[in-house]
């Protein structure tokens, strides 16, 4: 992707300018971001997804479509009969991670790869009957809201007061103060930075696609890394008992020997001695598929071109490649080719031939578990 080239998707801004001016900073309304856009899944196909165990879905029903006071909230899966009738106003069905289940939605998400893959999360589809919405709220992450079908009226505001109404099954702002209002038509898109207050209300039946992002929380990241380092430490440090041949006799028996605490410090320093260990742990963590993702095993033979399965998360840094939570050391030509695979999500037959025997055998393993497929 040429990040300097103006994109219709970003209202004529280049990805570079969009990131500088808007990303994490201010909203952008883009009329006809995708001209002539038509829904990639029809209502029946969406309901089929919402009925599946491995698909995360939620239902939000407003007690009164106009008043918006009472809210009911339920987690899926939903059999068709468990959903309210289409002629009932004011309900919304949210289906998460649709990019994992449909190639066209995966391709849509790929249009947003000017943001690093490590920050991309998923595509959610919301279906709403007239007047439906999830109430005025804010999200913790950036989002592109692409209108796919029908119209939605958005009200947004940059308020500081993010207090929530108490005792609600959903996050609803206590004091929503909208500053702008607009109606999005199919193909229009709204970008919102994190914590920007918004409320989208369906104007007739409508479907909206949310291209969502993830952003690790520092406590969560620290915990994950420490856990992984702890597991590695057990393997790498090996046994090594504390010894104290110079220990004096003590008259204050409960006092901790300073040398013992020093020993613990030194053990920890040894465990962290590999300067690449943290980068490796972060890469493994960020490339991990979501909990409900399963791969179907495939052909373990790599003949020609290959492509990543749409559920595969592949990242890399200067020393490693990361794929679906695993890390591999990579250098030289193999690293370069693996990086091409991660960036373009495919590798030509000619490039596959250039891989070392070791790297090719790794790819055969990935094909066998369904992370990678022959690209014919
Ligand atoms: C929706 O699409 O119904 C809600 C999306 C959002 O406001 O984040
Ligand atoms: Co939102």
Short mmCIF file of C-alpha atoms and ligand atoms in Angstrom, two decimals:
data_model
loop_
_atom_site.label_atom_id
_atom_site.label_comp_id
_atom_site.label_asym_id
_atom_site.label_seq_id
_atom_site.Cartn_x
_atom_site.Cartn_y
_atom_site.Cartn_z
CA UNK A 1 0.00 0.00 0.00
CA UNK A 2 1.30 3.43 -0.92
CA UNK A 3 0.70 5.38 2.27
CA UNK A 4 1.20 8.73 0.51
CA UNK A 5 -1.55 8.17 -2.04
CA UNK A 6 -4.90 9.90 -1.42
CA UNK A 7 -7.65 7.35 -0.80
CA UNK A 8 -11.35 7.70 -1.45
CA UNK A 9 -11.74 5.43 1.62
CA UNK A 10 -10.28 8.27 3.72
CA UNK A 11 -12.16 11.08 1.99
CA UNK A 12 -9.21 11.96 -0.25
CA UNK A 13 -6.62 11.92 2.52
CA UNK A 14 -3.60 9.69 2.23
CA UNK A 15 -3.16 7.11 5.01
CA UNK A 16 -0.13 9.15 6.15
CA UNK A 17 -2.16 12.37 6.49
CA UNK A 18 -5.10 10.57 8.07
CA UNK A 19 -2.83 9.09 10.73
CA UNK A 20 -1.23 12.46 11.41
CA UNK A 21 -4.43 14.49 11.58
CA UNK A 22 -7.14 12.15 12.81
CA UNK A 23 -5.91 8.86 14.29
CA UNK A 24 -6.47 8.95 18.08
CA UNK A 25 -7.18 12.68 17.73
CA UNK A 26 -10.37 13.76 16.00
CA UNK A 27 -13.36 12.35 14.14
CA UNK A 28 -13.77 12.31 10.38
CA UNK A 29 -16.97 11.97 8.39
CA UNK A 30 -16.29 10.50 4.96
CA UNK A 31 -19.07 10.70 2.39
CA UNK A 32 -18.95 7.79 -0.06
CA UNK A 33 -15.80 6.27 1.41
CA UNK A 34 -16.82 3.23 -0.64
CA UNK A 35 -19.05 4.46 -3.49
CA UNK A 36 -22.01 2.26 -4.30
CA UNK A 37 -21.30 0.07 -1.28
CA UNK A 38 -23.74 -2.81 -0.83
CA UNK A 39 -23.85 -5.10 2.21
CA UNK A 40 -21.43 -8.02 1.95
CA UNK A 41 -23.76 -10.26 3.96
CA UNK A 42 -27.52 -10.08 3.73
CA UNK A 43 -29.74 -10.18 6.80
CA UNK A 44 -30.30 -13.94 6.60
CA UNK A 45 -26.56 -14.65 6.34
CA UNK A 46 -25.91 -12.42 9.36
CA UNK A 47 -28.56 -14.24 11.38
CA UNK A 48 -26.96 -17.57 10.41
CA UNK A 49 -23.68 -16.33 11.88
CA UNK A 50 -25.41 -15.10 15.05
CA UNK A 51 -26.84 -18.59 15.54
CA UNK A 52 -23.37 -20.18 15.68
CA UNK A 53 -21.72 -21.13 18.94
CA UNK A 54 -18.25 -19.94 17.88
CA UNK A 55 -19.46 -16.49 16.80
CA UNK A 56 -19.73 -13.78 19.44
CA UNK A 57 -23.06 -11.97 19.23
CA UNK A 58 -25.14 -9.68 21.43
CA UNK A 59 -28.69 -8.39 21.35
CA UNK A 60 -29.80 -4.99 22.61
CA UNK A 61 -33.50 -4.28 22.93
CA UNK A 62 -34.92 -0.90 23.87
CA UNK A 63 -38.09 -0.89 25.92
CA UNK A 64 -39.32 2.12 24.01
CA UNK A 65 -37.79 2.92 20.63
CA UNK A 66 -38.09 6.66 21.06
CA UNK A 67 -37.59 7.13 24.79
CA UNK A 68 -34.50 4.93 25.01
CA UNK A 69 -34.81 4.49 28.75
CA UNK A 70 -35.13 0.75 29.32
CA UNK A 71 -32.48 -1.54 27.83
CA UNK A 72 -32.33 -5.32 27.68
CA UNK A 73 -29.07 -7.02 26.82
CA UNK A 74 -28.30 -10.65 25.98
CA UNK A 75 -25.35 -12.66 24.75
CA UNK A 76 -25.75 -15.04 21.79
CA UNK A 77 -25.81 -17.44 20.08
CA UNK A 78 -29.35 -16.66 18.94
CA UNK A 79 -31.66 -19.03 17.13
CA UNK A 80 -33.81 -17.02 14.70
CA UNK A 81 -36.81 -17.55 16.98
CA UNK A 82 -34.92 -16.01 19.93
CA UNK A 83 -34.72 -12.63 18.16
CA UNK A 84 -37.56 -10.08 18.20
CA UNK A 85 -39.66 -9.76 15.03
CA UNK A 86 -38.25 -7.48 12.29
CA UNK A 87 -41.32 -5.28 12.49
CA UNK A 88 -40.58 -4.53 16.15
CA UNK A 89 -38.72 -1.21 16.34
CA UNK A 90 -35.70 -0.45 18.49
CA UNK A 91 -33.56 -3.55 18.63
CA UNK A 92 -29.99 -4.20 17.54
CA UNK A 93 -28.06 -7.38 16.88
CA UNK A 94 -24.27 -7.07 17.10
CA UNK A 95 -22.13 -9.78 15.53
CA UNK A 96 -18.42 -9.65 16.30
CA UNK A 97 -15.44 -11.01 14.33
CA UNK A 98 -17.27 -11.47 11.02
CA UNK A 99 -13.96 -11.05 9.16
CA UNK A 100 -12.96 -14.47 10.49
CA UNK A 101 -15.93 -16.13 8.82
CA UNK A 102 -16.24 -14.41 5.47
CA UNK A 103 -13.57 -13.67 2.88
CA UNK A 104 -15.28 -10.47 1.66
CA UNK A 105 -15.34 -9.00 5.16
CA UNK A 106 -11.75 -10.05 5.67
CA UNK A 107 -10.88 -8.20 2.43
CA UNK A 108 -12.75 -5.14 3.71
CA UNK A 109 -10.73 -5.18 6.93
CA UNK A 110 -7.53 -5.46 4.89
CA UNK A 111 -8.24 -2.03 3.39
CA UNK A 112 -7.41 -0.65 6.84
CA UNK A 113 -3.96 -2.24 7.04
CA UNK A 114 -2.34 1.21 6.92
CA UNK A 115 -2.73 0.75 10.68
CA UNK A 116 -0.36 -2.00 11.96
CA UNK A 117 -1.88 -5.48 12.12
CA UNK A 118 -0.96 -5.59 15.80
CA UNK A 119 -3.57 -2.84 16.32
CA UNK A 120 -6.32 -4.21 14.08
CA UNK A 121 -9.01 -6.18 15.85
CA UNK A 122 -12.03 -7.22 13.85
CA UNK A 123 -15.11 -6.25 11.90
CA UNK A 124 -18.41 -6.18 13.76
CA UNK A 125 -21.74 -5.97 11.98
CA UNK A 126 -24.70 -4.40 13.67
CA UNK A 127 -28.19 -4.94 12.36
CA UNK A 128 -30.89 -2.61 13.70
CA UNK A 129 -34.59 -2.16 13.19
CA UNK A 130 -35.97 1.38 12.99
CA UNK A 131 -34.92 3.47 15.98
CA UNK A 132 -32.45 0.82 17.16
CA UNK A 133 -29.11 1.69 18.72
CA UNK A 134 -26.95 0.84 21.69
CA UNK A 135 -27.44 4.18 23.44
CA UNK A 136 -25.07 7.12 23.91
CA UNK A 137 -21.70 5.73 24.93
CA UNK A 138 -17.97 5.88 24.29
CA UNK A 139 -15.58 3.17 23.22
CA UNK A 140 -12.04 2.67 24.48
CA UNK A 141 -10.69 2.00 20.99
CA UNK A 142 -10.61 3.74 17.61
CA UNK A 143 -13.34 2.71 15.20
CA UNK A 144 -14.42 3.21 11.60
CA UNK A 145 -18.21 2.97 11.29
CA UNK A 146 -19.11 2.13 7.72
CA UNK A 147 -22.77 2.41 6.80
CA UNK A 148 -23.61 -0.74 4.84
CA UNK A 149 -27.39 -0.69 4.47
CA UNK A 150 -30.09 1.88 5.23
CA UNK A 151 -29.42 5.06 7.14
CA UNK A 152 -28.15 5.82 10.62
CA UNK A 153 -28.30 9.16 12.41
CA UNK A 154 -25.15 9.81 14.43
CA UNK A 155 -24.75 12.36 17.16
CA UNK A 156 -21.25 12.81 18.51
CA UNK A 157 -19.51 14.98 21.09
CA UNK A 158 -16.06 15.35 22.60
CA UNK A 159 -17.28 15.64 26.20
CA UNK A 160 -14.95 15.13 29.17
CA UNK A 161 -17.69 13.83 31.48
CA UNK A 162 -17.68 10.11 30.74
CA UNK A 163 -19.69 9.06 33.78
CA UNK A 164 -22.15 6.27 33.12
CA UNK A 165 -25.75 5.70 34.06
CA UNK A 166 -25.79 3.38 37.08
CA UNK A 167 -27.28 -0.12 37.06
CA UNK A 168 -27.54 -0.49 33.30
CA UNK A 169 -26.78 -3.69 31.41
CA UNK A 170 -24.85 -1.54 28.87
CA UNK A 171 -22.42 1.35 29.14
CA UNK A 172 -24.73 4.37 28.70
CA UNK A 173 -23.44 7.90 29.26
CA UNK A 174 -25.16 9.68 32.14
CA UNK A 175 -24.91 13.12 30.51
CA UNK A 176 -24.60 12.90 26.75
CA UNK A 177 -23.85 16.29 25.16
CA UNK A 178 -23.84 15.89 21.39
CA UNK A 179 -22.17 18.65 19.38
CA UNK A 180 -22.64 17.39 15.83
CA UNK A 181 -25.26 15.35 14.04
CA UNK A 182 -25.29 13.70 10.64
CA UNK A 183 -27.04 10.91 8.78
CA UNK A 184 -24.86 8.30 7.12
CA UNK A 185 -26.02 6.61 3.92
CA UNK A 186 -24.64 3.35 2.48
CA UNK A 187 -20.93 3.79 1.67
CA UNK A 188 -20.49 6.72 4.10
CA UNK A 189 -18.12 6.22 7.01
CA UNK A 190 -17.40 7.85 10.35
CA UNK A 191 -14.04 7.57 12.09
CA UNK A 192 -14.07 8.09 15.86
CA UNK A 193 -11.03 8.23 18.14
CA UNK A 194 -11.19 6.49 21.54
CA UNK A 195 -13.43 7.98 24.25
CA UNK A 196 -15.41 10.14 21.80
CA UNK A 197 -19.06 10.16 22.88
CA UNK A 198 -21.48 8.91 20.23
CA UNK A 199 -24.97 7.62 19.63
CA UNK A 200 -26.12 6.06 16.38
CA UNK A 201 -29.82 5.57 15.82
CA UNK A 202 -31.17 3.55 12.90
CA UNK A 203 -33.38 5.54 10.55
CA UNK A 204 -35.37 2.60 9.24
CA UNK A 205 -33.77 -0.86 9.07
CA UNK A 206 -30.00 -0.51 8.90
CA UNK A 207 -26.68 -2.29 9.00
CA UNK A 208 -23.40 -0.74 10.11
CA UNK A 209 -19.94 -2.29 9.91
CA UNK A 210 -17.48 -1.36 12.66
CA UNK A 211 -13.83 -1.81 11.78
CA UNK A 212 -12.38 -2.02 15.27
CA UNK A 213 -8.93 -1.83 16.80
CA UNK A 214 -7.23 -3.29 19.83
CA UNK A 215 -4.85 -1.63 22.17
CA UNK A 216 -3.21 -3.64 24.91
CA UNK A 217 -3.55 -2.28 28.41
CA UNK A 218 -0.18 -1.86 30.10
CA UNK A 219 -1.06 -3.94 33.17
CA UNK A 220 -2.41 -6.71 30.93
CA UNK A 221 0.72 -6.57 28.76
CA UNK A 222 3.05 -6.63 31.77
CA UNK A 223 1.18 -9.60 33.22
CA UNK A 224 1.31 -11.52 29.93
CA UNK A 225 5.01 -10.86 29.42
CA UNK A 226 5.92 -11.77 32.99
CA UNK A 227 3.95 -15.00 32.73
CA UNK A 228 5.75 -15.98 29.53
CA UNK A 229 9.15 -15.00 30.93
CA UNK A 230 8.36 -17.02 34.05
CA UNK A 231 7.68 -20.13 31.97
CA UNK A 232 10.86 -19.61 29.96
CA UNK A 233 12.89 -19.00 33.13
CA UNK A 234 12.01 -22.46 34.43
CA UNK A 235 13.43 -24.03 31.26
CA UNK A 236 16.39 -21.72 30.76
CA UNK A 237 17.74 -21.11 34.25
CA UNK A 238 17.58 -24.74 35.33
CA UNK A 239 18.12 -25.76 38.93
CA UNK A 240 20.56 -23.80 41.13
CA UNK A 241 20.08 -23.97 44.88
CA UNK A 242 20.95 -21.10 47.18
CA UNK A 243 24.13 -21.86 49.12
CA UNK A 244 25.37 -20.08 52.24
CA UNK A 245 28.61 -21.61 53.50
CA UNK A 246 29.50 -18.23 55.07
CA UNK A 247 26.21 -17.84 56.95
CA UNK A 248 26.91 -16.70 60.52
CA UNK A 249 24.94 -17.94 63.47
CA UNK A 250 22.00 -15.56 64.17
CA UNK A 251 20.38 -14.34 67.35
CA UNK A 252 17.49 -12.69 65.42
CA UNK A 253 16.20 -15.77 63.73
CA UNK A 254 13.33 -14.19 61.76
CA UNK A 255 15.46 -11.64 59.90
CA UNK A 256 15.81 -12.40 56.18
CA UNK A 257 19.39 -13.04 55.08
CA UNK A 258 20.35 -10.19 52.74
CA UNK A 259 22.33 -12.63 50.58
CA UNK A 260 19.15 -14.59 49.95
CA UNK A 261 17.38 -11.52 48.59
CA UNK A 262 20.48 -10.74 46.47
CA UNK A 263 20.29 -14.32 45.17
CA UNK A 264 16.68 -13.70 44.09
CA UNK A 265 17.70 -10.48 42.34
CA UNK A 266 20.47 -12.24 40.47
CA UNK A 267 18.10 -15.07 39.43
CA UNK A 268 15.67 -12.52 38.04
CA UNK A 269 18.42 -10.72 36.18
CA UNK A 270 19.53 -14.03 34.66
CA UNK A 271 15.97 -14.75 33.61
CA UNK A 272 15.85 -11.38 31.82
CA UNK A 273 19.36 -11.65 30.37
CA UNK A 274 18.18 -12.45 26.84
CA UNK A 275 17.54 -8.94 25.44
CA UNK A 276 15.11 -10.37 22.88
CA UNK A 277 12.94 -12.17 25.41
CA UNK A 278 10.54 -9.27 25.95
CA UNK A 279 10.06 -8.58 22.24
CA UNK A 280 9.47 -12.30 21.74
CA UNK A 281 6.86 -12.45 24.49
CA UNK A 282 5.04 -9.36 23.12
CA UNK A 283 5.01 -10.77 19.58
CA UNK A 284 3.70 -14.14 20.74
CA UNK A 285 0.98 -12.48 22.76
CA UNK A 286 -0.15 -10.07 20.03
CA UNK A 287 -0.22 -12.76 17.36
CA UNK A 288 -2.40 -15.05 19.43
CA UNK A 289 -5.78 -15.77 17.82
CA UNK A 290 -8.91 -15.00 19.80
CA UNK A 291 -10.19 -17.71 22.13
CA UNK A 292 -13.00 -18.85 19.81
CA UNK A 293 -10.76 -19.33 16.73
CA UNK A 294 -10.15 -22.85 15.42
CA UNK A 295 -8.24 -23.90 12.33
CA UNK A 296 -9.09 -26.81 10.06
CA UNK A 297 -6.04 -28.90 9.28
CA UNK A 298 -5.01 -29.09 5.64
CA UNK A 299 -2.53 -30.52 3.13
CA UNK A 300 0.93 -30.70 4.70
CA UNK A 301 2.70 -30.33 1.33
CA UNK A 302 3.86 -27.01 -0.10
CA UNK A 303 4.11 -27.31 -3.89
CA UNK A 304 3.74 -23.75 -5.08
CA UNK A 305 2.32 -20.43 -3.94
CA UNK A 306 0.83 -20.16 -0.44
CA UNK A 307 -1.50 -17.79 1.37
CA UNK A 308 -2.29 -17.25 5.03
CA UNK A 309 -5.61 -18.50 6.34
CA UNK A 310 -7.84 -15.49 7.00
CA UNK A 311 -7.85 -16.35 10.72
CA UNK A 312 -4.05 -16.41 10.92
CA UNK A 313 -2.36 -13.57 12.76
CA UNK A 314 1.23 -13.14 11.57
CA UNK A 315 3.63 -10.43 12.77
CA UNK A 316 7.38 -10.01 12.82
CA UNK A 317 10.23 -8.01 14.28
CA UNK A 318 13.90 -7.79 13.37
CA UNK A 319 14.72 -11.20 14.86
CA UNK A 320 11.52 -13.24 14.84
CA UNK A 321 8.39 -14.13 13.00
CA UNK A 322 5.26 -14.64 15.05
CA UNK A 323 2.36 -16.70 13.88
CA UNK A 324 -0.75 -17.53 15.89
CA UNK A 325 1.01 -17.16 19.23
CA UNK A 326 4.25 -18.93 18.33
CA UNK A 327 7.64 -17.37 17.66
CA UNK A 328 10.47 -18.45 15.38
CA UNK A 329 13.94 -16.99 15.02
CA UNK A 330 14.48 -15.78 11.48
CA UNK A 331 17.36 -14.14 9.70
CA UNK A 332 18.69 -13.50 6.20
CA UNK A 333 16.72 -14.53 3.15
CA UNK A 334 14.24 -16.68 5.10
CA UNK A 335 13.36 -13.72 7.33
CA UNK A 336 12.85 -11.50 4.28
CA UNK A 337 10.53 -14.02 2.63
CA UNK A 338 8.60 -14.65 5.84
CA UNK A 339 8.15 -10.89 6.21
CA UNK A 340 6.74 -10.74 2.68
CA UNK A 341 4.33 -13.51 3.62
CA UNK A 342 3.25 -11.60 6.74
CA UNK A 343 2.84 -8.26 4.92
CA UNK A 344 1.14 -9.48 1.76
CA UNK A 345 -0.45 -12.56 3.37
CA UNK A 346 0.76 -14.68 0.44
CA UNK A 347 3.98 -15.91 -1.11
CA UNK A 348 4.57 -16.73 -4.78
CA UNK A 349 5.74 -20.15 -5.93
CA UNK A 350 9.07 -18.58 -6.94
CA UNK A 351 9.55 -17.17 -3.43
CA UNK A 352 8.57 -20.45 -1.79
CA UNK A 353 11.35 -22.12 -3.83
CA UNK A 354 13.87 -19.62 -2.43
CA UNK A 355 13.16 -20.67 1.18
CA UNK A 356 15.68 -22.83 3.00
CA UNK A 357 14.74 -26.47 3.61
CA UNK A 358 14.15 -25.65 7.29
CA UNK A 359 11.80 -22.76 6.53
CA UNK A 360 9.92 -24.82 3.95
CA UNK A 361 9.42 -27.62 6.43
CA UNK A 362 8.08 -25.07 8.93
CA UNK A 363 5.60 -23.92 6.30
CA UNK A 364 4.56 -27.50 5.72
CA UNK A 365 3.77 -27.74 9.43
CA UNK A 366 1.72 -24.54 9.17
CA UNK A 367 -0.15 -25.97 6.19
CA UNK A 368 -0.85 -29.17 8.10
CA UNK A 369 -2.51 -27.26 10.95
CA UNK A 370 -4.44 -25.00 8.56
CA UNK A 371 -2.60 -21.72 9.25
CA UNK A 372 -1.44 -21.58 5.65
CA UNK A 373 -2.97 -22.92 2.44
CA UNK A 374 -1.80 -23.68 -1.08
CA UNK A 375 -2.80 -20.65 -3.16
CA UNK A 376 -4.24 -21.90 -6.40
C1 LIG B 1 -23.71 0.02 16.25
O1 LIG B 1 -23.19 -0.18 15.15
O2 LIG B 1 -24.89 -0.24 16.47
C2 LIG B 1 -22.94 0.57 17.38
C3 LIG B 1 -21.55 0.81 17.07
C4 LIG B 1 -20.97 1.80 18.05
O3 LIG B 1 -21.59 2.77 18.39
O4 LIG B 1 -19.83 1.60 18.48
CO1 LIG B 2 -19.48 2.79 19.90
#
